[in-house]
Short mmCIF file of C-alpha atoms in Angstrom, two decimals:
data_model
loop_
_atom_site.label_atom_id
_atom_site.label_comp_id
_atom_site.label_asym_id
_atom_site.label_seq_id
_atom_site.Cartn_x
_atom_site.Cartn_y
_atom_site.Cartn_z
CA UNK D 1 11.16 -21.16 3.67
CA UNK D 2 8.73 -19.55 6.10
CA UNK D 3 7.19 -16.12 6.60
CA UNK D 4 6.72 -14.78 10.12
CA UNK D 5 5.27 -11.65 11.65
CA UNK D 6 6.80 -10.69 14.97
CA UNK D 7 4.31 -8.84 17.18
CA UNK D 8 2.85 -8.48 20.67
CA UNK D 9 -0.48 -7.17 19.31
CA UNK D 10 -3.61 -9.37 19.08
CA UNK D 11 -5.10 -7.56 16.07
CA UNK D 12 -1.84 -7.67 14.10
CA UNK D 13 -1.59 -11.40 14.86
CA UNK D 14 -5.12 -11.94 13.57
CA UNK D 15 -4.51 -10.09 10.30
CA UNK D 16 -1.13 -11.76 9.76
CA UNK D 17 -2.70 -15.20 10.05
CA UNK D 18 -5.52 -14.20 7.69
CA UNK D 19 -2.89 -13.52 5.04
CA UNK D 20 -1.08 -16.81 5.61
CA UNK D 21 1.85 -15.71 7.78
CA UNK D 22 2.97 -17.47 10.93
CA UNK D 23 3.19 -15.41 14.09
CA UNK D 24 5.91 -15.10 16.72
CA UNK D 25 4.57 -13.49 19.89
CA UNK D 26 7.14 -11.04 21.18
CA UNK D 27 7.89 -10.91 24.86
CA UNK D 28 7.35 -7.63 26.76
CA UNK D 29 11.15 -7.28 27.06
CA UNK D 30 11.58 -6.75 23.30
CA UNK D 31 8.29 -4.89 22.75
CA UNK D 32 9.27 -1.56 24.27
CA UNK D 33 9.35 1.73 22.36
CA UNK D 34 13.12 1.60 22.61
CA UNK D 35 13.42 -2.04 21.45
CA UNK D 36 15.40 -2.70 18.28
CA UNK D 37 14.68 -5.05 15.38
CA UNK D 38 17.85 -6.95 16.23
CA UNK D 39 16.58 -7.70 19.75
CA UNK D 40 13.30 -9.05 18.37
CA UNK D 41 15.11 -11.20 15.77
CA UNK D 42 17.49 -12.66 18.34
CA UNK D 43 14.55 -13.62 20.54
CA UNK D 44 12.86 -15.24 17.52
CA UNK D 45 15.99 -17.30 16.77
CA UNK D 46 16.10 -18.53 20.37
CA UNK D 47 12.74 -20.20 19.70
CA UNK D 48 13.52 -21.39 16.16
CA UNK D 49 16.76 -23.34 15.95
CA UNK D 50 15.85 -24.60 12.47
CA UNK D 51 16.36 -21.13 10.95
CA UNK D 52 19.77 -20.51 9.32
CA UNK D 53 19.13 -17.25 7.48
CA UNK D 54 16.86 -14.34 8.41
CA UNK D 55 15.51 -11.80 5.96
CA UNK D 56 14.33 -8.86 8.04
CA UNK D 57 11.80 -7.07 5.81
CA UNK D 58 10.68 -3.66 7.05
CA UNK D 59 6.95 -2.90 6.96
CA UNK D 60 7.78 0.78 6.43
CA UNK D 61 9.05 0.08 2.89
CA UNK D 62 5.85 -0.68 0.95
CA UNK D 63 7.30 -0.66 -2.59
CA UNK D 64 9.56 -3.66 -2.11
CA UNK D 65 9.22 -6.23 -4.92
CA UNK D 66 9.53 -10.04 -4.61
CA UNK D 67 12.14 -10.07 -7.40
CA UNK D 68 14.49 -8.05 -5.16
CA UNK D 69 14.13 -10.51 -2.30
CA UNK D 70 14.75 -13.51 -4.56
CA UNK D 71 18.00 -11.98 -5.84
CA UNK D 72 19.15 -11.17 -2.31
CA UNK D 73 18.41 -14.70 -1.10
CA UNK D 74 20.55 -15.99 -3.99
CA UNK D 75 23.45 -13.77 -2.90
CA UNK D 76 23.49 -15.50 0.49
CA UNK D 77 22.52 -19.04 -0.49
CA UNK D 78 24.43 -19.36 -3.78
CA UNK D 79 27.22 -16.79 -3.62
CA UNK D 80 28.23 -17.24 0.01
CA UNK D 81 27.66 -13.80 1.49
CA UNK D 82 27.04 -13.61 5.23
CA UNK D 83 24.89 -10.47 5.09
CA UNK D 84 23.17 -8.39 2.41
CA UNK D 85 21.36 -5.09 2.93
CA UNK D 86 19.44 -2.67 0.72
CA UNK D 87 20.77 0.67 -0.51
CA UNK D 88 19.62 3.38 -2.89
CA UNK D 89 21.68 5.84 -4.92
CA UNK D 90 21.33 9.48 -3.92
CA UNK D 91 22.57 12.58 -5.71
CA UNK D 92 22.82 14.96 -2.78
CA UNK D 93 25.67 17.28 -1.86
CA UNK D 94 26.55 17.15 1.83
CA UNK D 95 27.92 19.94 4.03
CA UNK D 96 29.24 19.84 7.58
CA UNK D 97 26.85 20.96 10.28
CA UNK D 98 27.61 24.17 12.21
CA UNK D 99 25.92 24.18 15.57
CA UNK D 100 24.46 27.32 17.01
CA UNK D 101 27.09 29.37 18.84
CA UNK D 102 30.06 27.77 17.08
CA UNK D 103 32.41 30.25 15.45
CA UNK D 104 33.28 28.32 12.32
CA UNK D 105 32.20 27.89 8.71
CA UNK D 106 30.53 24.93 7.06
CA UNK D 107 32.72 22.71 4.89
CA UNK D 108 31.84 20.65 1.81
CA UNK D 109 31.74 16.91 2.50
CA UNK D 110 31.48 15.31 -0.93
CA UNK D 111 32.08 18.05 -3.49
CA UNK D 112 34.54 20.74 -4.53
CA UNK D 113 32.63 24.04 -4.85
CA UNK D 114 35.33 25.36 -7.19
CA UNK D 115 34.64 22.51 -9.61
CA UNK D 116 30.98 22.04 -8.99
CA UNK D 117 29.33 19.67 -11.46
CA UNK D 118 25.72 19.04 -12.26
CA UNK D 119 24.20 16.51 -9.90
CA UNK D 120 22.78 14.49 -12.81
CA UNK D 121 26.35 14.06 -14.16
CA UNK D 122 27.60 12.78 -10.81
CA UNK D 123 27.38 9.02 -10.07
CA UNK D 124 26.08 9.78 -6.57
CA UNK D 125 26.50 7.86 -3.32
CA UNK D 126 24.95 4.75 -1.84
CA UNK D 127 22.75 5.11 1.23
CA UNK D 128 21.03 2.45 3.33
CA UNK D 129 17.30 2.73 2.74
CA UNK D 130 16.11 0.33 5.45
CA UNK D 131 13.99 -1.90 3.17
CA UNK D 132 15.60 -5.16 4.29
CA UNK D 133 18.55 -6.77 6.06
CA UNK D 134 19.47 -10.40 5.34
CA UNK D 135 21.98 -12.15 7.59
CA UNK D 136 23.11 -15.63 8.60
CA UNK D 137 22.30 -16.92 12.03
CA UNK D 138 25.84 -16.87 13.41
CA UNK D 139 26.12 -13.12 12.77
CA UNK D 140 22.82 -12.29 14.44
CA UNK D 141 23.72 -14.37 17.49
CA UNK D 142 26.83 -12.21 17.86
CA UNK D 143 24.66 -9.07 17.75
CA UNK D 144 25.13 -8.04 14.10
CA UNK D 145 22.76 -7.60 11.16
CA UNK D 146 25.71 -6.57 8.97
CA UNK D 147 29.10 -8.24 9.04
CA UNK D 148 31.28 -11.04 7.73
CA UNK D 149 31.33 -11.22 3.96
CA UNK D 150 29.01 -8.28 3.21
CA UNK D 151 27.21 -7.15 0.06
CA UNK D 152 24.77 -4.37 -0.65
CA UNK D 153 21.80 -4.66 -2.99
CA UNK D 154 21.02 -1.47 -4.89
CA UNK D 155 17.29 -0.90 -5.27
CA UNK D 156 15.70 1.23 -7.93
CA UNK D 157 14.90 4.73 -6.67
CA UNK D 158 11.18 4.39 -7.41
CA UNK D 159 11.00 1.28 -5.21
CA UNK D 160 12.93 2.90 -2.37
CA UNK D 161 10.21 4.28 -0.11
CA UNK D 162 10.73 4.63 3.63
CA UNK D 163 7.95 5.83 5.95
CA UNK D 164 9.48 7.48 9.02
CA UNK D 165 7.13 10.37 9.81
CA UNK D 166 3.56 11.39 8.96
CA UNK D 167 4.46 13.50 5.92
CA UNK D 168 6.08 10.45 4.29
CA UNK D 169 2.71 8.67 4.14
CA UNK D 170 1.01 10.54 1.21
CA UNK D 171 4.25 10.33 -0.80
CA UNK D 172 4.40 6.59 -0.15
CA UNK D 173 0.76 6.19 -1.23
CA UNK D 174 1.49 7.75 -4.61
CA UNK D 175 4.64 5.66 -5.04
CA UNK D 176 2.74 2.46 -4.27
CA UNK D 177 0.07 3.33 -6.84
CA UNK D 178 2.72 3.97 -9.49
CA UNK D 179 5.41 1.41 -8.64
CA UNK D 180 4.00 -0.95 -6.00
CA UNK D 181 3.69 -4.71 -6.35
CA UNK D 182 0.17 -5.88 -7.19
CA UNK D 183 0.62 -9.64 -7.35
CA UNK D 184 1.74 -12.09 -10.02
CA UNK D 185 -1.22 -11.38 -12.30
CA UNK D 186 -0.89 -8.14 -14.30
CA UNK D 187 -3.35 -5.34 -13.65
CA UNK D 188 -6.16 -5.05 -16.17
CA UNK D 189 -8.25 -2.18 -17.43
CA UNK D 190 -11.29 -1.65 -15.19
CA UNK D 191 -14.50 -2.02 -17.18
CA UNK D 192 -17.12 -1.91 -14.41
CA UNK D 193 -17.50 -0.04 -11.12
CA UNK D 194 -20.27 -1.20 -8.80
CA UNK D 195 -21.11 1.25 -6.02
CA UNK D 196 -23.28 0.69 -2.97
CA UNK D 197 -25.82 3.50 -2.76
CA UNK D 198 -26.43 3.87 0.97
CA UNK D 199 -23.28 4.94 2.79
CA UNK D 200 -21.19 5.41 -0.37
CA UNK D 201 -23.12 7.52 -2.87
CA UNK D 202 -25.13 8.93 0.03
CA UNK D 203 -24.11 9.43 3.64
CA UNK D 204 -26.55 6.74 4.75
CA UNK D 205 -28.87 9.16 6.48
CA UNK D 206 -32.57 9.19 5.61
CA UNK D 207 -34.61 12.31 6.32
CA UNK D 208 -38.37 11.85 6.78
CA UNK D 209 -40.79 14.74 6.22
CA UNK D 210 -44.06 15.23 8.08
CA UNK D 211 -45.96 13.62 5.22
CA UNK D 212 -43.73 10.51 5.49
CA UNK D 213 -41.62 11.22 2.39
CA UNK D 214 -37.97 10.15 2.48
CA UNK D 215 -35.11 12.41 1.48
CA UNK D 216 -31.38 11.71 1.15
CA UNK D 217 -28.40 13.93 0.36
CA UNK D 218 -25.51 13.39 -2.01
CA UNK D 219 -22.35 15.23 -2.95
CA UNK D 220 -22.13 16.76 -6.43
CA UNK D 221 -18.45 15.81 -6.56
CA UNK D 222 -19.52 12.16 -6.59
CA UNK D 223 -21.80 12.78 -9.56
CA UNK D 224 -18.85 14.35 -11.39
CA UNK D 225 -16.76 11.30 -10.47
CA UNK D 226 -19.35 8.98 -12.01
CA UNK D 227 -19.44 11.11 -15.18
CA UNK D 228 -15.62 10.97 -15.43
CA UNK D 229 -15.70 7.18 -15.12
CA UNK D 230 -18.25 6.94 -17.91
CA UNK D 231 -16.15 9.17 -20.15
CA UNK D 232 -13.24 6.78 -19.62
CA UNK D 233 -15.43 3.93 -20.86
CA UNK D 234 -16.05 2.47 -17.40
CA UNK D 235 -19.63 1.36 -16.81
CA UNK D 236 -21.05 2.36 -13.42
CA UNK D 237 -23.77 0.32 -11.73
CA UNK D 238 -25.44 0.90 -8.38
CA UNK D 239 -26.69 -1.53 -5.75
CA UNK D 240 -28.71 -1.26 -2.55
CA UNK D 241 -30.28 -3.58 0.02
CA UNK D 242 -33.34 -1.37 0.30
CA UNK D 243 -35.81 -0.10 -2.28
CA UNK D 244 -34.50 3.37 -3.14
CA UNK D 245 -35.96 3.63 -6.66
CA UNK D 246 -37.39 7.09 -5.99
CA UNK D 247 -34.00 8.35 -4.81
CA UNK D 248 -32.34 7.15 -8.01
CA UNK D 249 -35.05 8.71 -10.15
CA UNK D 250 -34.52 12.02 -8.40
CA UNK D 251 -30.73 11.99 -8.87
CA UNK D 252 -31.05 10.96 -12.55
CA UNK D 253 -27.65 9.31 -12.93
CA UNK D 254 -28.61 7.12 -15.85
CA UNK D 255 -26.91 4.08 -14.31
CA UNK D 256 -28.14 0.51 -14.17
CA UNK D 257 -29.19 -0.20 -10.60
CA UNK D 258 -30.36 -3.12 -8.50
CA UNK D 259 -32.41 -2.25 -5.42
CA UNK D 260 -33.80 -4.57 -2.74
CA UNK D 261 -30.72 -6.75 -3.30
CA UNK D 262 -30.72 -9.36 -0.53
CA UNK D 263 -27.54 -10.99 -1.92
CA UNK D 264 -25.15 -8.40 -3.34
CA UNK D 265 -22.52 -10.95 -4.33
CA UNK D 266 -25.02 -12.88 -6.43
CA UNK D 267 -25.99 -9.68 -8.27
CA UNK D 268 -22.34 -8.78 -8.80
CA UNK D 269 -21.56 -12.25 -10.18
CA UNK D 270 -24.49 -12.01 -12.60
CA UNK D 271 -23.31 -8.62 -13.87
CA UNK D 272 -19.73 -9.83 -14.19
CA UNK D 273 -20.73 -12.89 -16.20
CA UNK D 274 -23.23 -11.01 -18.39
CA UNK D 275 -20.53 -8.49 -19.35
CA UNK D 276 -17.94 -11.23 -19.89
CA UNK D 277 -15.51 -9.65 -17.44
CA UNK D 278 -12.80 -11.17 -15.26
CA UNK D 279 -12.78 -10.13 -11.60
CA UNK D 280 -9.63 -8.09 -12.33
CA UNK D 281 -11.79 -5.82 -14.51
CA UNK D 282 -14.36 -5.16 -11.78
CA UNK D 283 -14.10 -2.44 -9.12
CA UNK D 284 -16.36 -2.28 -6.09
CA UNK D 285 -17.07 0.47 -3.57
CA UNK D 286 -18.93 -0.66 -0.45
CA UNK D 287 -19.22 0.19 3.22
CA UNK D 288 -21.17 -2.48 5.08
CA UNK D 289 -20.76 -6.08 6.19
CA UNK D 290 -23.05 -7.08 3.31
CA UNK D 291 -20.38 -5.72 0.91
CA UNK D 292 -17.47 -7.77 2.29
CA UNK D 293 -17.66 -10.72 -0.14
CA UNK D 294 -17.99 -8.32 -3.09
CA UNK D 295 -14.97 -6.35 -1.87
CA UNK D 296 -12.94 -9.57 -1.67
CA UNK D 297 -13.93 -10.74 -5.17
CA UNK D 298 -13.40 -7.48 -7.05
CA UNK D 299 -10.01 -6.79 -8.61
CA UNK D 300 -10.09 -3.26 -7.19
CA UNK D 301 -11.99 -2.50 -4.00
CA UNK D 302 -12.56 0.53 -1.83
CA UNK D 303 -14.56 1.82 1.14
CA UNK D 304 -15.37 5.32 2.47
CA UNK D 305 -13.52 6.53 5.55
CA UNK D 306 -16.54 5.84 7.78
CA UNK D 307 -17.16 2.27 6.54
CA UNK D 308 -17.60 -0.45 9.15
CA UNK D 309 -14.48 -2.24 10.43
CA UNK D 310 -15.02 -5.55 8.60
CA UNK D 311 -15.51 -3.74 5.28
CA UNK D 312 -12.31 -1.75 5.82
CA UNK D 313 -10.35 -4.96 6.40
CA UNK D 314 -11.66 -6.47 3.15
CA UNK D 315 -10.93 -3.41 0.99
CA UNK D 316 -7.79 -2.62 -0.94
CA UNK D 317 -8.24 1.14 -0.56
CA UNK D 318 -9.75 3.22 2.25
CA UNK D 319 -10.87 6.66 1.12
CA UNK D 320 -10.10 9.75 3.14
CA UNK D 321 -13.63 10.99 2.35
CA UNK D 322 -16.73 9.67 4.07
CA UNK D 323 -19.79 8.25 2.33
CA UNK D 324 -21.87 10.92 0.61
CA UNK D 325 -18.99 13.38 1.00
CA UNK D 326 -16.79 12.75 -2.06
CA UNK D 327 -15.81 9.08 -1.54
CA UNK D 328 -17.03 8.05 -5.01
CA UNK D 329 -15.02 10.82 -6.67
CA UNK D 330 -11.94 9.90 -4.61
CA UNK D 331 -12.24 6.21 -5.50
CA UNK D 332 -12.65 7.17 -9.17
CA UNK D 333 -9.36 9.10 -9.01
CA UNK D 334 -7.74 6.06 -7.34
CA UNK D 335 -8.91 3.94 -10.28
CA UNK D 336 -7.50 6.46 -12.76
CA UNK D 337 -4.10 6.34 -11.05
CA UNK D 338 -3.99 2.56 -11.28
CA UNK D 339 -5.08 2.67 -14.92
CA UNK D 340 -2.13 4.96 -15.61
CA UNK D 341 0.06 2.19 -14.20
CA UNK D 342 -1.57 -0.31 -16.58
CA UNK D 343 -0.99 1.97 -19.57
CA UNK D 344 2.61 2.65 -18.50
CA UNK D 345 3.30 -1.10 -18.22
CA UNK D 346 1.90 -1.66 -21.72
CA UNK D 347 4.17 1.01 -23.19
CA UNK D 348 7.20 -0.56 -21.52
#
């Protein structure tokens, strides 16, 4: 019935409200490093007596799908369970731990080594994956997230992603690209990439010689990225607020470009309409405040690592590479990964 973000952080509150969530400001007592989710939820309930059921959705599980949450809500509201939590099936053989200095052998925990079977022939075991915990109010008030009439909800392995430590992050990124939820509207094939020249294709620096000639630098990897996009049938167009015609002539990319563009969104809308494309078929790579509206409109949007803060907030993908240092190539590879998802969905 309502979606809340529990936080004590001003910036998180601002972003949560931008995306339509309501915000519960946590007290310092439940905002410590050692504070638990249960403590924060109990404090929330003390301020919201109208809430009967809480679905605690963990931000560290980015592949969670709405369909899972709907089914879990039905288990509580229609089938009478007091608590439901997420699990995933694992096929891992467990052995007892032998601590250093102990004079004993390890023992099998869930297998017989004498009759060892292939893991893929074994039904496996269910493990909590931490994606969500749903519980009725009376349980939480007693200090439980699990209890009463309990049920587990088994999630698909590809949707079971849990970020605990730094090395989990790149794995989660790839899982999200392949299995993440991208809204109610299906992804479409990208037909057009529009790239801001200064700060994306170049690093934004302008070198001036003694005879007042301007020079810029670019990364050859980005040129390769543009060529790969073209080979995939994706048209690449360039845009800039300043007149950089000589720069484009020197690079010889063979792309349609609009320079001295005082209104980038207007140019983008004209291109989109002329090509008969939906916004879902347009990708945009920008880095400045002047790119924000374009980033919001495009179906796929990205910024280099050194883009300004407002552009980063508006983008769907933040490159690890900086402008003029491989960001275009990286964003091209991001597009290819998402297109693989589109093709996979069509085959299914």
